[in-house]
Coordinates of C-alpha atoms in Angstrom, one line a residue:
M1 CA 60.9 -58.3 -100.4
T2 CA 59.2 -60.8 -98.1
K3 CA 60.8 -64.1 -97.8
I4 CA 58.5 -67.3 -97.1
D5 CA 59.9 -70.0 -95.3
I6 CA 58.1 -73.2 -95.0
I7 CA 58.9 -75.2 -92.0
S8 CA 57.5 -79.1 -92.4
G9 CA 58.0 -82.1 -90.4
F10 CA 56.0 -85.3 -88.7
L11 CA 54.8 -84.3 -85.1
G12 CA 57.3 -84.5 -82.3
A13 CA 60.2 -84.0 -84.9
G14 CA 61.1 -80.4 -83.0
K15 CA 59.3 -77.7 -85.6
T16 CA 58.7 -75.7 -82.6
T17 CA 61.8 -75.9 -80.7
L18 CA 63.7 -75.0 -84.2
I19 CA 61.1 -72.1 -84.8
K20 CA 61.8 -70.8 -81.0
K21 CA 65.6 -71.1 -82.0
L22 CA 65.4 -69.4 -85.3
L23 CA 63.3 -66.4 -83.7
A24 CA 65.5 -65.9 -80.6
E25 CA 69.1 -66.1 -82.7
A26 CA 68.6 -65.7 -86.5
F27 CA 65.9 -63.2 -87.0
P28 CA 66.6 -60.6 -84.6
G29 CA 65.1 -57.2 -85.4
E30 CA 63.0 -58.9 -88.4
K31 CA 59.1 -58.7 -88.6
I32 CA 58.0 -62.0 -88.9
V33 CA 54.6 -63.7 -89.4
L34 CA 54.1 -67.2 -87.9
I35 CA 51.3 -68.8 -89.6
E36 CA 50.7 -72.1 -88.5
N37 CA 47.4 -74.5 -89.0
E38 CA 45.8 -76.6 -86.4
F39 CA 47.2 -79.9 -87.4
G40 CA 50.5 -78.8 -86.1
E41 CA 51.8 -79.3 -82.8
I42 CA 50.8 -77.5 -79.7
S43 CA 50.9 -73.9 -80.4
I44 CA 54.1 -71.4 -79.2
D45 CA 52.6 -70.2 -76.5
G46 CA 51.5 -66.4 -77.0
G47 CA 53.5 -65.0 -74.1
F48 CA 56.6 -66.0 -75.9
L49 CA 55.9 -64.7 -79.1
K50 CA 54.4 -61.5 -77.9
E51 CA 57.8 -61.2 -76.4
T52 CA 59.7 -61.2 -79.6
G53 CA 57.2 -59.0 -81.1
V54 CA 56.0 -61.8 -83.4
Q55 CA 52.4 -61.2 -84.8
I56 CA 50.6 -64.9 -85.3
S57 CA 47.8 -65.2 -88.4
E58 CA 46.0 -68.3 -87.4
M59 CA 44.7 -70.6 -89.9
S60 CA 40.8 -71.8 -88.8
S61 CA 39.9 -74.5 -90.4
G62 CA 41.3 -77.4 -92.5
C63 CA 44.8 -78.4 -93.8
I64 CA 46.7 -76.2 -95.7
C65 CA 47.8 -78.6 -98.4
C66 CA 44.3 -79.8 -99.0
T67 CA 41.3 -77.9 -98.2
L68 CA 43.0 -74.8 -97.6
V69 CA 45.0 -74.4 -101.2
G70 CA 42.1 -71.9 -102.5
D71 CA 41.9 -69.6 -99.6
F72 CA 45.6 -70.4 -98.4
S73 CA 47.2 -67.6 -101.3
K74 CA 44.3 -65.3 -100.2
A75 CA 45.2 -65.7 -96.5
L76 CA 49.2 -65.2 -97.6
V77 CA 48.3 -61.7 -99.5
E78 CA 46.4 -60.7 -96.6
V79 CA 49.1 -61.0 -94.1
Y80 CA 51.5 -59.1 -96.5
E81 CA 48.9 -56.4 -96.6
R82 CA 48.0 -56.0 -93.3
F83 CA 52.0 -56.6 -91.7
H84 CA 54.4 -56.1 -94.9
P85 CA 56.9 -58.6 -92.9
D86 CA 60.4 -59.4 -93.5
R87 CA 59.7 -63.3 -93.3
V88 CA 56.7 -65.0 -93.1
L89 CA 56.9 -68.4 -91.5
I90 CA 54.7 -71.2 -92.4
E91 CA 54.2 -74.4 -90.2
P92 CA 52.2 -76.5 -92.0
S93 CA 50.6 -79.9 -90.5
G94 CA 52.8 -82.6 -89.9
V95 CA 51.0 -85.2 -92.0
G96 CA 50.8 -83.0 -95.2
K97 CA 52.8 -83.0 -98.3
L98 CA 55.4 -80.5 -98.1
S99 CA 55.3 -80.3 -102.2
D100 CA 51.4 -79.4 -102.1
V101 CA 52.5 -76.6 -99.7
I102 CA 55.1 -75.7 -102.2
V103 CA 52.6 -75.5 -105.2
A104 CA 50.5 -73.5 -102.9
V105 CA 53.1 -70.8 -101.8
K106 CA 54.3 -70.6 -105.7
G107 CA 50.7 -70.1 -106.9
I108 CA 49.9 -66.9 -105.2
D109 CA 49.9 -63.5 -106.9
A110 CA 52.0 -61.3 -104.7
P111 CA 55.1 -59.8 -106.7
D112 CA 56.7 -58.7 -103.0
M113 CA 56.7 -62.3 -101.8
E114 CA 59.1 -64.7 -102.5
L115 CA 59.5 -68.2 -101.6
N116 CA 63.0 -68.3 -99.6
S117 CA 63.2 -72.1 -98.5
Y118 CA 61.2 -74.9 -97.7
I119 CA 62.7 -77.2 -94.7
T120 CA 61.7 -80.5 -93.0
V121 CA 62.8 -81.2 -89.7
A122 CA 63.3 -85.1 -89.0
D123 CA 64.1 -86.8 -86.2
A124 CA 67.5 -88.4 -86.7
T125 CA 66.0 -91.4 -84.8
K126 CA 63.1 -92.3 -86.6
V127 CA 64.3 -92.0 -90.2
R128 CA 64.5 -95.7 -90.5
I129 CA 60.9 -96.2 -89.2
Y130 CA 59.0 -93.5 -90.5
M131 CA 60.3 -94.5 -94.1
K132 CA 59.0 -97.6 -93.5
N133 CA 55.4 -97.1 -91.9
F134 CA 54.6 -93.9 -93.3
G135 CA 56.4 -94.2 -96.7
E136 CA 54.4 -92.0 -99.1
F137 CA 54.1 -88.8 -97.1
Y138 CA 57.4 -89.0 -94.9
N139 CA 59.3 -89.5 -98.5
N140 CA 57.9 -86.6 -99.8
Q141 CA 59.1 -84.2 -97.2
I142 CA 62.4 -85.6 -97.7
E143 CA 62.3 -85.4 -101.4
S144 CA 60.8 -82.0 -101.4
A145 CA 63.0 -80.2 -98.7
G146 CA 65.6 -77.7 -99.6
T147 CA 67.4 -78.3 -96.1
V148 CA 66.6 -81.3 -93.7
I149 CA 67.4 -80.4 -90.2
L150 CA 68.0 -83.5 -88.1
S151 CA 66.9 -83.6 -84.3
R152 CA 68.0 -85.4 -81.8
T153 CA 71.3 -86.6 -83.4
Q154 CA 73.0 -86.4 -80.3
K155 CA 71.0 -89.6 -79.3
L156 CA 72.5 -91.5 -82.2
N157 CA 76.1 -93.0 -82.4
Q158 CA 78.4 -92.4 -85.2
E159 CA 77.5 -95.2 -87.3
K160 CA 73.7 -95.0 -86.8
L161 CA 73.7 -91.4 -87.5
E162 CA 75.7 -92.3 -91.0
A163 CA 73.1 -94.8 -91.5
A164 CA 70.1 -92.3 -91.5
V165 CA 71.7 -89.8 -93.4
A166 CA 72.7 -92.3 -96.1
L167 CA 68.9 -93.1 -96.0
L168 CA 68.0 -89.6 -96.7
R169 CA 70.6 -88.8 -99.1
E170 CA 68.6 -91.5 -101.0
K171 CA 65.7 -89.7 -101.3
N172 CA 67.4 -86.3 -101.7
P173 CA 71.0 -85.9 -102.9
D174 CA 71.2 -82.1 -103.0
A175 CA 69.9 -80.6 -100.1
A176 CA 71.8 -79.6 -97.2
I177 CA 71.4 -82.1 -94.1
L178 CA 71.9 -80.5 -90.7
T179 CA 73.4 -83.1 -88.5
T180 CA 75.4 -81.2 -85.7
P181 CA 73.4 -81.1 -82.1
W182 CA 71.2 -77.9 -82.1
D183 CA 72.9 -77.1 -78.7
D184 CA 76.4 -76.8 -80.4
L185 CA 74.5 -74.3 -82.9
D186 CA 73.8 -70.7 -83.0
G187 CA 70.9 -70.2 -85.3
K188 CA 72.6 -68.1 -87.5
T189 CA 74.6 -71.2 -88.4
I190 CA 71.2 -73.1 -88.9
L191 CA 70.0 -70.2 -91.2
S192 CA 73.2 -70.4 -93.0
A193 CA 72.5 -73.8 -94.1
I194 CA 68.8 -73.1 -95.1
E195 CA 70.0 -70.3 -97.2
K196 CA 73.3 -72.5 -98.4
V197 CA 75.8 -71.0 -100.4
S198 CA 78.0 -74.2 -101.1
L199 CA 81.4 -74.4 -100.0
A200 CA 82.8 -74.3 -103.7
D201 CA 80.7 -71.2 -104.5
E202 CA 83.0 -70.0 -101.5
L203 CA 86.1 -71.2 -102.5
L204 CA 85.5 -69.8 -106.0
A205 CA 84.5 -66.4 -104.9
K206 CA 87.7 -66.3 -102.5
M207 CA 90.2 -67.1 -105.6
R208 CA 88.3 -64.2 -107.5
A209 CA 89.0 -61.6 -104.8
E210 CA 92.3 -63.0 -104.6
H211 CA 92.6 -62.3 -108.1
E212 CA 91.3 -58.6 -108.0
A213 CA 93.9 -58.0 -105.0
E214 CA 96.6 -59.7 -107.6
E215 CA 95.2 -56.9 -110.1
A216 CA 94.7 -54.0 -108.2
E217 CA 98.6 -54.4 -107.0
H218 CA 99.4 -55.2 -110.9
E219 CA 98.4 -51.5 -111.5
H220 CA 100.6 -50.3 -109.4
H221 CA 103.7 -51.8 -110.1
D222 CA 105.8 -52.6 -113.4
H223 CA 105.6 -56.3 -114.7
D224 CA 109.0 -57.3 -112.9
E225 CA 107.9 -56.0 -109.7
H226 CA 104.7 -57.4 -110.1
E227 CA 106.0 -61.0 -110.4
H228 CA 108.5 -60.5 -107.7
E229 CA 105.7 -59.2 -105.4
H230 CA 103.3 -61.6 -106.4
H231 CA 105.2 -64.8 -105.6
H232 CA 106.7 -63.2 -102.4
D233 CA 103.1 -62.2 -101.0
H234 CA 101.1 -65.1 -101.8
D235 CA 101.2 -68.9 -101.2
H236 CA 104.4 -69.9 -104.0
D237 CA 101.5 -72.3 -106.0
H238 CA 101.1 -70.0 -108.6
D239 CA 103.8 -71.5 -110.7
E240 CA 101.9 -74.5 -110.5
H241 CA 98.5 -72.5 -111.1
E242 CA 99.9 -71.5 -114.5
H243 CA 101.0 -75.0 -115.3
E244 CA 98.0 -76.6 -114.5
H245 CA 95.8 -73.8 -116.0
E246 CA 97.8 -74.4 -119.7
H247 CA 97.5 -78.1 -119.1
H248 CA 93.4 -77.7 -118.4
H249 CA 93.3 -75.6 -121.9
E250 CA 95.2 -78.6 -123.8
H251 CA 92.7 -81.0 -122.8
H252 CA 89.5 -78.9 -123.7
H253 CA 90.7 -77.2 -126.8
D254 CA 87.3 -77.0 -128.3
H255 CA 85.1 -75.8 -125.5
D256 CA 87.5 -73.0 -124.4
E257 CA 88.8 -72.0 -128.1
H258 CA 88.3 -68.5 -127.5
H259 CA 89.7 -68.3 -124.1
H260 CA 92.7 -70.3 -125.2
D261 CA 93.8 -67.8 -128.0
H262 CA 92.9 -65.0 -125.6
D263 CA 95.7 -66.5 -123.2
H264 CA 98.3 -66.4 -126.2
D265 CA 97.6 -63.0 -127.3
E266 CA 98.0 -61.6 -123.7
H267 CA 101.2 -60.9 -121.9
E268 CA 102.6 -63.4 -119.8
H269 CA 101.5 -61.4 -116.8
E270 CA 97.9 -61.1 -117.4
H271 CA 97.8 -65.1 -117.1
H272 CA 97.1 -64.7 -113.7
H273 CA 94.3 -62.4 -114.7
H274 CA 93.0 -64.9 -116.7
H275 CA 93.6 -67.9 -114.5
H276 CA 91.3 -66.2 -112.0
H277 CA 88.7 -64.5 -114.0
H278 CA 87.3 -67.8 -115.7
A279 CA 87.6 -69.7 -112.4
D280 CA 84.2 -70.7 -112.1
E281 CA 84.0 -71.8 -115.9
V282 CA 87.4 -73.8 -116.3
F283 CA 87.9 -75.6 -112.7
D284 CA 85.8 -78.6 -111.7
S285 CA 84.5 -78.9 -108.3
W286 CA 84.0 -81.5 -106.1
G287 CA 82.3 -81.4 -102.5
K288 CA 80.6 -83.6 -100.1
E289 CA 79.1 -83.1 -96.8
T290 CA 79.0 -85.6 -94.2
P291 CA 78.7 -86.4 -90.6
K292 CA 81.6 -88.7 -91.0
A293 CA 84.5 -88.3 -88.4
F294 CA 88.1 -87.9 -88.9
N295 CA 91.3 -87.5 -86.9
Q296 CA 93.8 -85.0 -87.6
A297 CA 96.6 -88.0 -88.6
E298 CA 93.9 -89.1 -91.3
I299 CA 93.4 -85.3 -93.0
E300 CA 97.1 -85.1 -93.0
K301 CA 97.5 -88.2 -95.1
I302 CA 94.6 -87.5 -97.3
L303 CA 96.0 -84.0 -97.8
S304 CA 99.4 -85.1 -98.6
A305 CA 98.1 -87.8 -101.3
L306 CA 96.2 -85.0 -103.1
D307 CA 100.1 -84.0 -104.2
T308 CA 100.7 -87.0 -106.0
G309 CA 98.5 -86.2 -108.9
E310 CA 96.5 -89.4 -108.6
Y311 CA 93.4 -87.4 -108.0
G312 CA 93.7 -84.9 -111.2
K313 CA 95.0 -81.5 -110.9
I314 CA 94.2 -80.0 -107.6
L315 CA 94.2 -75.9 -107.0
R316 CA 92.6 -75.6 -103.5
A317 CA 91.1 -78.0 -101.1
K318 CA 88.9 -76.7 -98.1
G319 CA 86.9 -78.4 -95.1
I320 CA 85.6 -78.5 -91.9
V321 CA 84.9 -81.5 -90.5
N322 CA 84.0 -83.5 -87.5
G323 CA 87.0 -84.7 -85.4
E324 CA 87.3 -86.7 -82.3
N325 CA 85.5 -86.6 -79.1
G326 CA 83.1 -83.8 -80.2
A327 CA 85.7 -81.3 -81.5
W328 CA 86.1 -79.6 -85.1
L329 CA 88.9 -79.9 -87.8
E330 CA 89.2 -77.3 -90.5
F331 CA 91.6 -78.0 -92.9
D332 CA 93.4 -75.3 -96.3
Y333 CA 94.9 -77.1 -99.1
V334 CA 96.9 -75.4 -102.2
P335 CA 99.3 -77.4 -104.1
E336 CA 102.6 -78.9 -101.5
E337 CA 100.8 -76.8 -98.9
W338 CA 98.3 -77.4 -96.3
E339 CA 97.6 -76.9 -92.8
T340 CA 95.0 -78.1 -90.1
R341 CA 93.2 -76.1 -87.3
P342 CA 90.6 -76.6 -84.7
G343 CA 87.4 -75.6 -86.1
H344 CA 84.0 -74.4 -84.9
P345 CA 80.6 -76.6 -85.4
D346 CA 79.4 -76.1 -88.7
Y347 CA 75.8 -77.9 -89.4
T348 CA 77.6 -81.0 -90.6
G349 CA 80.9 -81.8 -92.0
R350 CA 81.6 -80.0 -95.3
L351 CA 84.7 -80.5 -97.8
C352 CA 85.5 -79.1 -101.4
V353 CA 88.1 -79.6 -103.8
I354 CA 88.9 -77.6 -106.8
G355 CA 90.9 -78.4 -109.8
A356 CA 91.0 -79.8 -113.4
E357 CA 90.1 -83.2 -114.4
L358 CA 89.2 -84.4 -111.2
K359 CA 88.8 -88.1 -110.8
T360 CA 85.6 -87.8 -108.2
D361 CA 85.5 -91.5 -107.8
K362 CA 88.7 -91.6 -106.5
L363 CA 88.5 -88.6 -104.6
S364 CA 85.2 -90.1 -103.0
E365 CA 87.8 -93.0 -102.2
L366 CA 90.6 -91.3 -100.5
F367 CA 87.9 -89.2 -98.1
G368 CA 86.1 -93.0 -97.2
L369 CA 82.7 -91.3 -98.7

């Protein structure tokens, strides 16, 4: 399967620099075809591309998203048949509508090619002025993006960076917005933002994996031993887990009647199994991405507040956020137990809370978001 990635953005946003970084750090060993059209930035120099084994198929006339829509799909199929690449990077004209390029790519008749991502590179220092002066085209690029990669964020102070992100969020509530300076990031981290798995999904997957480990252990011990080991080896929050899990069901009879009855039919020690097995169905998750900086004392205060019950019945929380002076902080929380530690830069600050009956407005307020 050939992945197609569209990298759009206004002239001067840094698309070429980003493509070079991804080629060098994120796609080693992949066979890549880069398609640029002549209204794009100055072409990446052939020498650089030959070194990395990248093949160029240059578009000859017109702009991908207007005159080339018809021929474009044909050109893509030809590229596939000629090179069978792992990935095709498309760098459309800086003035085109990203939504038109997406439509053109989706319209191709090639079952072995899939649209993998659509990215907009945006100069963080120009968000406000571009929205004002180039409304329709600029906003289309922002609104249509699956990922917005900000360049030159190091040139803005914290307040202006947060204001730029707030403007982008108004236009696109769902995209990952990359706010960390590129020099601090490896290309693979940028790729993980593009092909993004949410923190909530990561946490739920971890909870399922923990449950599977517990279940395997259970098969090797009788009930009493299992109970003892379970509490001994794992964090001591599982009593709360059971309690909260039952509570959750009491409040959701009509939604989960089947599972609820199932709980009562099973032996008590199967409770853990049930609790994790339906984790993604039973629990709410709340998450945010933000460039906001936190100090350690603030994070610790927030995490201890999660124990009060004022924010819902919280089972897990996790985050990696900007700290002070360019540092990063990571935190993990289970009821009555949490830790903070220095972290590695992520593409932006991310945090996630999982539990039942979450009070999302109050959580936003608690984190100051």
